[in-house]
Coordinates of C-alpha atoms in Angstrom, one line a residue:
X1 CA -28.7 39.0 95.7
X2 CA -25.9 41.2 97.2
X3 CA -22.3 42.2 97.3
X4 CA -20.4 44.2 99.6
X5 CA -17.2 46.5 99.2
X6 CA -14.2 45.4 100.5
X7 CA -10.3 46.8 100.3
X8 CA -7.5 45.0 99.0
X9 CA -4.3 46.1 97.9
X10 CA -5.9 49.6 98.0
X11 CA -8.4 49.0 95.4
X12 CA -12.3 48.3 95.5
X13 CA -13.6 45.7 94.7
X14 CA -17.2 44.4 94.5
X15 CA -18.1 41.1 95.9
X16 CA -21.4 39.6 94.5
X17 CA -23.6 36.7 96.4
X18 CA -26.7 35.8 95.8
X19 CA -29.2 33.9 98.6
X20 CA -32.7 31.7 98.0
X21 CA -34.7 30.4 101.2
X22 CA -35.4 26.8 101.9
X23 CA -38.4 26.1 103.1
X24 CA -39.6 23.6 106.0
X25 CA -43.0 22.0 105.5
X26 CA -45.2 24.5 107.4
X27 CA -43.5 27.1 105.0
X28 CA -40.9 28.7 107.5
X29 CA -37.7 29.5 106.1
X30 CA -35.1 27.1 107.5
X31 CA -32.3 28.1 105.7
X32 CA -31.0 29.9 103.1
X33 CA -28.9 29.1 99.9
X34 CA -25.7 31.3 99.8
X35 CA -24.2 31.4 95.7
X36 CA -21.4 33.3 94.6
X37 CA -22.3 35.5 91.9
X38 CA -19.4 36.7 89.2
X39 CA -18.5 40.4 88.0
X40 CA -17.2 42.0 84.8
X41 CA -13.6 41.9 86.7
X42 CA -11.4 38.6 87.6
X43 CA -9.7 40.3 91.1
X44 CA -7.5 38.2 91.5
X45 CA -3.9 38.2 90.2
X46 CA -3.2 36.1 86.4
X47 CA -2.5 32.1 87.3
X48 CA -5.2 32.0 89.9
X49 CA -8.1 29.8 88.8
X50 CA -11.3 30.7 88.0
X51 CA -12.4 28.2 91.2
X52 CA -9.9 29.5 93.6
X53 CA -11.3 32.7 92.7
X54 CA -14.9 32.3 92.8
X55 CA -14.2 30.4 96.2
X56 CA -11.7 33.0 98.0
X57 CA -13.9 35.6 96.8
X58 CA -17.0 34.3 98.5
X59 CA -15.5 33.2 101.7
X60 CA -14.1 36.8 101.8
X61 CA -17.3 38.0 101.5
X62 CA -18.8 36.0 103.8
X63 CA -15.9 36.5 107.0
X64 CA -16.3 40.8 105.7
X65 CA -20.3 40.4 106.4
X66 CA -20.5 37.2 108.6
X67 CA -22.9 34.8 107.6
X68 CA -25.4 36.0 110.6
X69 CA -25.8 39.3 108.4
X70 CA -26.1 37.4 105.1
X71 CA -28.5 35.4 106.0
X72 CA -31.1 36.9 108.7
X73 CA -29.4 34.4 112.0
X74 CA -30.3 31.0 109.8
X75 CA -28.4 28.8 108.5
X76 CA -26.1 28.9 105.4
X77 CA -26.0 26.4 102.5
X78 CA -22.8 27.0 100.6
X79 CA -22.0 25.9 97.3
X80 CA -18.7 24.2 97.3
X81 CA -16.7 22.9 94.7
X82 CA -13.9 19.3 94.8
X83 CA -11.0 21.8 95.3
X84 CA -12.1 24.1 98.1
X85 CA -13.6 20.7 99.7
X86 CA -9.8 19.3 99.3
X87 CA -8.4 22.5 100.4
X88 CA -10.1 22.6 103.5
X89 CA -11.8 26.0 102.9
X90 CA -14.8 24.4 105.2
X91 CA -12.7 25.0 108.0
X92 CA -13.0 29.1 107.4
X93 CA -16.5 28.5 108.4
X94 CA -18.3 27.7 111.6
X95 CA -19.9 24.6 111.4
X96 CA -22.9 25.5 113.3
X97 CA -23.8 28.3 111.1
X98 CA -23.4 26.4 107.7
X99 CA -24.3 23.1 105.6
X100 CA -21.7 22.5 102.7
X101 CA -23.3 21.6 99.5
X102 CA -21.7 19.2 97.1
X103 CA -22.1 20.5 93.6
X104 CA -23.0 18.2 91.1
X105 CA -19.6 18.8 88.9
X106 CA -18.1 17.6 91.9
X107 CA -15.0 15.0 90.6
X108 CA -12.5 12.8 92.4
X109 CA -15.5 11.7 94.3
X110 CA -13.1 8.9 96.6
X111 CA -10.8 11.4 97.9
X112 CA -13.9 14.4 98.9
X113 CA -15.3 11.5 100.9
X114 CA -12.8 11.1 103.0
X115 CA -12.5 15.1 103.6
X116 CA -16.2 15.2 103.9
X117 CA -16.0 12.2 106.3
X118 CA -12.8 13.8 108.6
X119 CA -14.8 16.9 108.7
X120 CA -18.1 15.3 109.7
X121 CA -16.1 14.2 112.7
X122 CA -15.4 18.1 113.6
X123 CA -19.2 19.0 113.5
X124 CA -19.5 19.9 109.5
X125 CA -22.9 19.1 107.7
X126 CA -23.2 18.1 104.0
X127 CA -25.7 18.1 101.2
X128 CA -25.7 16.9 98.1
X129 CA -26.6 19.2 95.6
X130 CA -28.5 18.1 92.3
X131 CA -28.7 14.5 93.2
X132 CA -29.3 12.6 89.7
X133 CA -29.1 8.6 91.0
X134 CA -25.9 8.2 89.2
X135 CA -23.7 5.3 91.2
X136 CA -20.7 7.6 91.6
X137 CA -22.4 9.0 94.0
X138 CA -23.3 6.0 96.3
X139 CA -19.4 6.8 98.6
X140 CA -20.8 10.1 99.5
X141 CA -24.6 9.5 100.0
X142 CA -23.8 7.6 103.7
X143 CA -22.1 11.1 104.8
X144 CA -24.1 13.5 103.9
X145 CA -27.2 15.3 105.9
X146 CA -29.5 16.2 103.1
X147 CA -30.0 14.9 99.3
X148 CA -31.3 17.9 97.2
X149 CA -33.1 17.1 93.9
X150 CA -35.1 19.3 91.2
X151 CA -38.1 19.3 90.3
X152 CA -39.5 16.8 87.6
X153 CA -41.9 18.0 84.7
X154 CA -44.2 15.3 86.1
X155 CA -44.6 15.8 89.8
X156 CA -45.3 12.0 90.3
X157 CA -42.2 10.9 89.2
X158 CA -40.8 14.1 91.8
X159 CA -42.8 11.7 94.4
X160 CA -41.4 8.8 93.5
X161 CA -37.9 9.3 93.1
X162 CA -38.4 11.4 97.3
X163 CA -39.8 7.9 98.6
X164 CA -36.9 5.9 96.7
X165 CA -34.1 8.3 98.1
X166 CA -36.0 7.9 101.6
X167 CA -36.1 4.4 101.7
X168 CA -32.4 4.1 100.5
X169 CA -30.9 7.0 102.9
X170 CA -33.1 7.2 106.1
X171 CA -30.5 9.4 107.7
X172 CA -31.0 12.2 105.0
X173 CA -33.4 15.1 104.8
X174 CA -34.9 15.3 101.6
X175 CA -35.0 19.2 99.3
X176 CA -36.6 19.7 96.5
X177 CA -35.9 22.9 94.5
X178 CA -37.4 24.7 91.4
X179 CA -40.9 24.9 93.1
X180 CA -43.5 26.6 91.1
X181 CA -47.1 26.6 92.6
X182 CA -48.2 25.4 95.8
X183 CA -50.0 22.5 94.6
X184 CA -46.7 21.2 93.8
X185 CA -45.6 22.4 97.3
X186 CA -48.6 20.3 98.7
X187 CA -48.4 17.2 96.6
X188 CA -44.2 17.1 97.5
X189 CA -45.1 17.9 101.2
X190 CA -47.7 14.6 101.2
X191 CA -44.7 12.8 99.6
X192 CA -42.6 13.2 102.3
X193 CA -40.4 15.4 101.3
X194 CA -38.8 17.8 104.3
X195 CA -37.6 20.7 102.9
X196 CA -38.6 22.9 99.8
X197 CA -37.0 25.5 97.3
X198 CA -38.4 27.9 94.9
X199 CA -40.8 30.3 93.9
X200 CA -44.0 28.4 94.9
X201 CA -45.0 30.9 97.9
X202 CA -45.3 33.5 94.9
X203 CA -48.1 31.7 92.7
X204 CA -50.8 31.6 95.6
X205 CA -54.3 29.7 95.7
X206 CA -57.1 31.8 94.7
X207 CA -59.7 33.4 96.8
X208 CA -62.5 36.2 97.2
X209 CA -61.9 39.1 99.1
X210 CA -65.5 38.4 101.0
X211 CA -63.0 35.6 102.8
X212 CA -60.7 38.5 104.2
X213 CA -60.5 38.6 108.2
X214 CA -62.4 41.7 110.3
X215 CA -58.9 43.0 111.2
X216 CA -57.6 42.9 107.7
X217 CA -60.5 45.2 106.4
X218 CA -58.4 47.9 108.4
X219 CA -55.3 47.0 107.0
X220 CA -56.9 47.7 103.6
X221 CA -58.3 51.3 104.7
X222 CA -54.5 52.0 105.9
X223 CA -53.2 51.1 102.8
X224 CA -55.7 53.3 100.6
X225 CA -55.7 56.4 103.2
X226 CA -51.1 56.0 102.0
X227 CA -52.1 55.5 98.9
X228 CA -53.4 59.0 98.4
X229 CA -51.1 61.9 97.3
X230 CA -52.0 63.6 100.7
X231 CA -52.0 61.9 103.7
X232 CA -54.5 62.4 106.2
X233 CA -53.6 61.6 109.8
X234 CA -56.7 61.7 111.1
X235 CA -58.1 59.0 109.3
X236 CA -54.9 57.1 109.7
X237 CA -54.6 57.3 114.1
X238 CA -58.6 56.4 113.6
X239 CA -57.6 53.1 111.9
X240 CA -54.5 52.2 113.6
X241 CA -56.9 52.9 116.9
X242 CA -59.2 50.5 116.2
X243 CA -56.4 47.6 116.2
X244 CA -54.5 46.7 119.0
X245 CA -51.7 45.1 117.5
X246 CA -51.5 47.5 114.5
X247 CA -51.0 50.2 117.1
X248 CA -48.4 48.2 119.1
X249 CA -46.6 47.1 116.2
X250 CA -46.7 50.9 115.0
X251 CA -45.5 52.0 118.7
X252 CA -42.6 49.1 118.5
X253 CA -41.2 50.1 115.2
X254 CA -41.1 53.9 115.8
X255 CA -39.1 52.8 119.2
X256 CA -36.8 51.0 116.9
X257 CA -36.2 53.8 114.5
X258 CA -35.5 56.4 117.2
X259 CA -33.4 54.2 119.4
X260 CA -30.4 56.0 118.6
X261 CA -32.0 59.5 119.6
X262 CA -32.8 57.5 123.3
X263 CA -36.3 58.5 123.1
X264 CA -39.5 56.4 124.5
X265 CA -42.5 56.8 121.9
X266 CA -46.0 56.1 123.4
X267 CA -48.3 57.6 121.2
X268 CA -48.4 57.6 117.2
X269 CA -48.8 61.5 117.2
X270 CA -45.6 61.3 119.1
X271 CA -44.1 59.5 116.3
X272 CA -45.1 61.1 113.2
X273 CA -43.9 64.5 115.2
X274 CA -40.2 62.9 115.4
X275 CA -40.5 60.3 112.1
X276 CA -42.5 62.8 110.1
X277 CA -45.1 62.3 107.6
X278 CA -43.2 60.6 104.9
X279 CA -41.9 57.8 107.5
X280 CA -45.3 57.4 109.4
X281 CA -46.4 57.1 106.0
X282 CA -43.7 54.2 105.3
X283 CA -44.1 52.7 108.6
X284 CA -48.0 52.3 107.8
X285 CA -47.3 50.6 104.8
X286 CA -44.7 48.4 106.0
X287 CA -46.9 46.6 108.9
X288 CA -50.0 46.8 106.6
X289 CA -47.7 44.5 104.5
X290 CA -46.9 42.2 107.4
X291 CA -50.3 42.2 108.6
X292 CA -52.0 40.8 105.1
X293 CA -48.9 38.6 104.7
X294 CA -49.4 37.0 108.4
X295 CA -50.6 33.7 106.9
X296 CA -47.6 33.5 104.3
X297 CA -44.3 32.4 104.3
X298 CA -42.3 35.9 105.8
X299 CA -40.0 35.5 102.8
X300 CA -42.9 37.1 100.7
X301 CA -42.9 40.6 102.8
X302 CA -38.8 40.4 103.1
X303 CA -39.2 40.2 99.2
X304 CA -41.6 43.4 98.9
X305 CA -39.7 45.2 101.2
X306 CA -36.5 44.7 99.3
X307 CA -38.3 45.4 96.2
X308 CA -39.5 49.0 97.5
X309 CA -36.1 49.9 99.3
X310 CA -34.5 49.1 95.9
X311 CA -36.8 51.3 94.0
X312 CA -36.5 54.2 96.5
X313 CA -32.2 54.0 96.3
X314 CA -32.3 53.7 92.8
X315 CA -34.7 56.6 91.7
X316 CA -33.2 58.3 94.7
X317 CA -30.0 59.2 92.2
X318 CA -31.9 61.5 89.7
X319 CA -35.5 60.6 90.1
X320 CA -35.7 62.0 94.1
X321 CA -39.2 63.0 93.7
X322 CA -40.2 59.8 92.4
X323 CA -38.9 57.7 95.3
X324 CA -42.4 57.5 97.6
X325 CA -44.0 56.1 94.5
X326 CA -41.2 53.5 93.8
X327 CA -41.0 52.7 97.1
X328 CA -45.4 51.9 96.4
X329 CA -44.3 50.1 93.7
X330 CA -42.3 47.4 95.2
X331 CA -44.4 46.7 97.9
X332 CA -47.9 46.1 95.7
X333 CA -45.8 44.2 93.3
X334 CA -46.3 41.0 95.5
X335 CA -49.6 42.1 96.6
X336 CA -51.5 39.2 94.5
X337 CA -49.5 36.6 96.2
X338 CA -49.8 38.2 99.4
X339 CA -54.1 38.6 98.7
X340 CA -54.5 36.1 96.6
X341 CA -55.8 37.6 93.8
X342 CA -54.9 39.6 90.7
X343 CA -53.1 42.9 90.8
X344 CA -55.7 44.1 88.0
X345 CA -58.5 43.7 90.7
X346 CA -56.0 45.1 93.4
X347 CA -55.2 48.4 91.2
X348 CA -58.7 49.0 91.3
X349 CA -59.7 48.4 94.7
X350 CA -56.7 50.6 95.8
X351 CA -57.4 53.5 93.6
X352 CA -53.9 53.7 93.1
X353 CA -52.1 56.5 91.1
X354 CA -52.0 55.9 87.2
X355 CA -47.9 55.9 86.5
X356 CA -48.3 52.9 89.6
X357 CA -51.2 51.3 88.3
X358 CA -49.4 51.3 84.9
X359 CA -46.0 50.3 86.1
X360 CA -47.6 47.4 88.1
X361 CA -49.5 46.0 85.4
X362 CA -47.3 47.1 82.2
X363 CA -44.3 47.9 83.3
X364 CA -44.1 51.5 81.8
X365 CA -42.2 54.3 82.8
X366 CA -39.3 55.0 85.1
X367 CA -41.6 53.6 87.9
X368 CA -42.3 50.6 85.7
X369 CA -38.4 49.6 84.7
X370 CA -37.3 50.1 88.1
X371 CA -39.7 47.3 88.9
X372 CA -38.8 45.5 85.6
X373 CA -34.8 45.5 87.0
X374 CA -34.9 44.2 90.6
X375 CA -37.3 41.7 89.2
X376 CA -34.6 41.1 86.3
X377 CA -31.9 40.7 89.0
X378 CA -33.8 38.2 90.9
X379 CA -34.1 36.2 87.7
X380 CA -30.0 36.9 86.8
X381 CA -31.4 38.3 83.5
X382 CA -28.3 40.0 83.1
X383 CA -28.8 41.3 79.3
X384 CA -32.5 42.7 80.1
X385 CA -30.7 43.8 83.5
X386 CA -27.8 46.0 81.1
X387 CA -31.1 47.5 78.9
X388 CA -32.8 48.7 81.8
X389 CA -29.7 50.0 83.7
X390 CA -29.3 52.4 80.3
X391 CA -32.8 53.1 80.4
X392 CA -33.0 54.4 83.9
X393 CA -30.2 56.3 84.0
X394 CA -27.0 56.0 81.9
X395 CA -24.5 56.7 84.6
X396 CA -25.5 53.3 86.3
X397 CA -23.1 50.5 86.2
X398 CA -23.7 46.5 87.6
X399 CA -21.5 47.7 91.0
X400 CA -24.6 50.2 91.9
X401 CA -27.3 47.6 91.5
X402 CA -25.6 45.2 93.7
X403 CA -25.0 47.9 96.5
X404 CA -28.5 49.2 96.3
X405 CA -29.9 45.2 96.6
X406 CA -27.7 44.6 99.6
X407 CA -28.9 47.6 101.5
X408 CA -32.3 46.9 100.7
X409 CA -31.9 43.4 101.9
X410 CA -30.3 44.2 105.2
X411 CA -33.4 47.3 105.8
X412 CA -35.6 44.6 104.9
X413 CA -34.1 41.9 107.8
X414 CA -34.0 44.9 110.2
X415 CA -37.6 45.7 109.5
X416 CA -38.8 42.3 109.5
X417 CA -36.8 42.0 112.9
X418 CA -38.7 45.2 114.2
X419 CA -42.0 44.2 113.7
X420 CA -41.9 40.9 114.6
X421 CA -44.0 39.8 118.1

């Protein structure tokens, strides 16, 4: 999730959007779901509708941001509803930057199909959100670019309604959300389904650590040498030496980060003298990460490093000496998907720190509810998410958490962005 600040009438005000990846079959993220997400405040002036406001508020966010930054340079599904269909709000957007999604309260069904149909002509693509097989649909299934349907309890009859909807609508690519486990992910994939939403890239297969590659073994020395209270740079140039693309990539992002200061880094004592040793000691982390997550969807190091940059802003209020730790925090809290395997066994291979170890596994401390609150956030807990604000720090309102997760979404994009080949 995140919202940005904008003005109007000389007051601020905090927008609030939320985005989920979609998924093509070889587990690339083709998309990603843009949802308007309420605050505490209505805005708006009295009269105005709660749909006129939920829609102006969201296109405002998205023409303050642009859709590029909201969602990393790919695509945009947006939730629409009949009205902002009927009042043309599509045409605020660029049609080759978006998909419109037809919610499933959609009404007046004969008239949106001849909006969706005039706007098809101008470049527009539709999907139909929580298709159920209901017949009032069948006007607006011939128009539209992709049928999304959830998930079934019983993921046979999720296979048999994709080959029903396939045969019926040929034209249509096919998404399934709510995905919980791979196997599902697999079993959907062999259906012929095209696209896939959900949490499935987060409940991995298991496997031994005897199957991890040669040039992951160094990966894991980085991460324990940064684990340690003191860092040694010794031991981490003689690691990063041994790997070509670990030192490139570590070269590549140091370059990024001192762009600014026009400055050509060659060597990785060159860039710990201008980063320092808390940001070489970052920087390690952060391509460790994408180095054991190589083989997994890039979604699952985007959500780590949003989890640690949350932490870090958050702690960074009244808890500054706590903020390398948080920052630990969120990036092992998706280390089980990441090595397939359990973050007991991880704790204990890393050696890590007990108020980590214990907010990993338990939750406890500052450390701990830091981790419990993004992960609340992701999960719109909003009641556990008002507990842990309190708990943290008193002085915290909804507005902070929102800023801190859109700035730790954009450093995650950037970073992702950095390191990539």
């Amino acid at each position: 999730m995140n919202p940005t600040n904008i003005l109007q009438n000389g007051q601020k005000l905090t927008q609030f959007v939320a985005r989920q990846p979609i998924f093509d079959a070889q587990q690339n993220v083709f998309a990603y779901e843009l949802l308007y997400r309420d605050s505490a405040h209505n805005a708006f002036p009295v009269g105005t509708s709660d749909e006129q406001a939920t829609s102006r508020l969201f296109f405002n966010t998205l023409m303050m941001l642009g859709p590029d930054k909201l969602t990393a340079h790919h695509l945009a599904f947006i939730n629409l509803s009949s009205a902002t269909i009927l009042e043309n709000f599509p045409k605020l957007l660029v049609p080759q930057n978006c998909v419109l999604e037809i919610v499933e309260r959609t009404n007046k069904i004969a008239e949106v199909t001849q909006h969706v149909k005039a706007l098809k002509q101008e470049g527009y693509k539709f999907a139909l959100d929580d298709y159920d097989g209901d017949d009032k649909w069948a006007p607006l299934l011939a128009h539209v670019d992709y049928i999304k349907i959830e998930m079934d309890d019983v993921i046979i009859k999720t296979n048999m309604r994709i080959k029903k909807i396939k045969r019926a609508n040929p034209h249509a690519k096919i998404i399934v959300e709510r995905i919980e486990t791979h196997a599902q992910f697999h079993s959907l994939k062999q259906a012929g389904c095209d696209l896939f939403q959900g949490y499935f890239f987060a409940r991995p297969e298991m496997i031994t650590y005897k199957d991890v590659e040669p040039g992951k073994v160094i990966v894991f020395d980085l991460l324990r040498f940064t684990a340690k209270e003191s860092l040694c740079f010794d031991e981490i140039q003689k690691q990063v030496a041994r790997d070509v693309a670990i030192t490139a990539r570590v070269l590549k992002l140091a370059n990024a980060r001192s762009g600014s200061a026009k400055l050509t880094i060659t060597s990785i004592s060159q860039a710990v003298v201008y980063l320092g040793e808390d940001s070489i000691r970052q920087l390690v982390r952060v391509l460790a990460l994408s180095e054991l997550g190589a083989d997994k969807p890039s979604e699952l190091t985007k959500l780590a490093l949003t989890r640690a940059q949350f932490i870090a802003l958050l702690l960074g209020q009244n808890h500054a000496e706590l903020v390398g730790q948080g920052y630990l925090v969120g990036l092992f809290s998706v280390m089980d998907a990441i090595l397939d395997t359990d973050l007991e066994a991880i704790v204990k291979e890393f050696s890590l720190d007990e108020s980590i170890a214990q907010a990993l596994l338990n939750n406890e401390g500052i450390l701990g509810q830091s981790l419990a609150l993004i992960r609340a956030f992701e999960l719109d807990e909003m009641d556990k998410i008002a507990v842990l604000m309190s708990a943290i720090n008193s002085d915290l309102h909804i507005g902070h958490i929102f800023n801190y997760v859109l700035d730790a979404l954009l450093y995650s994009d950037e970073i992702i962005e950095a390191i990539a080949e």
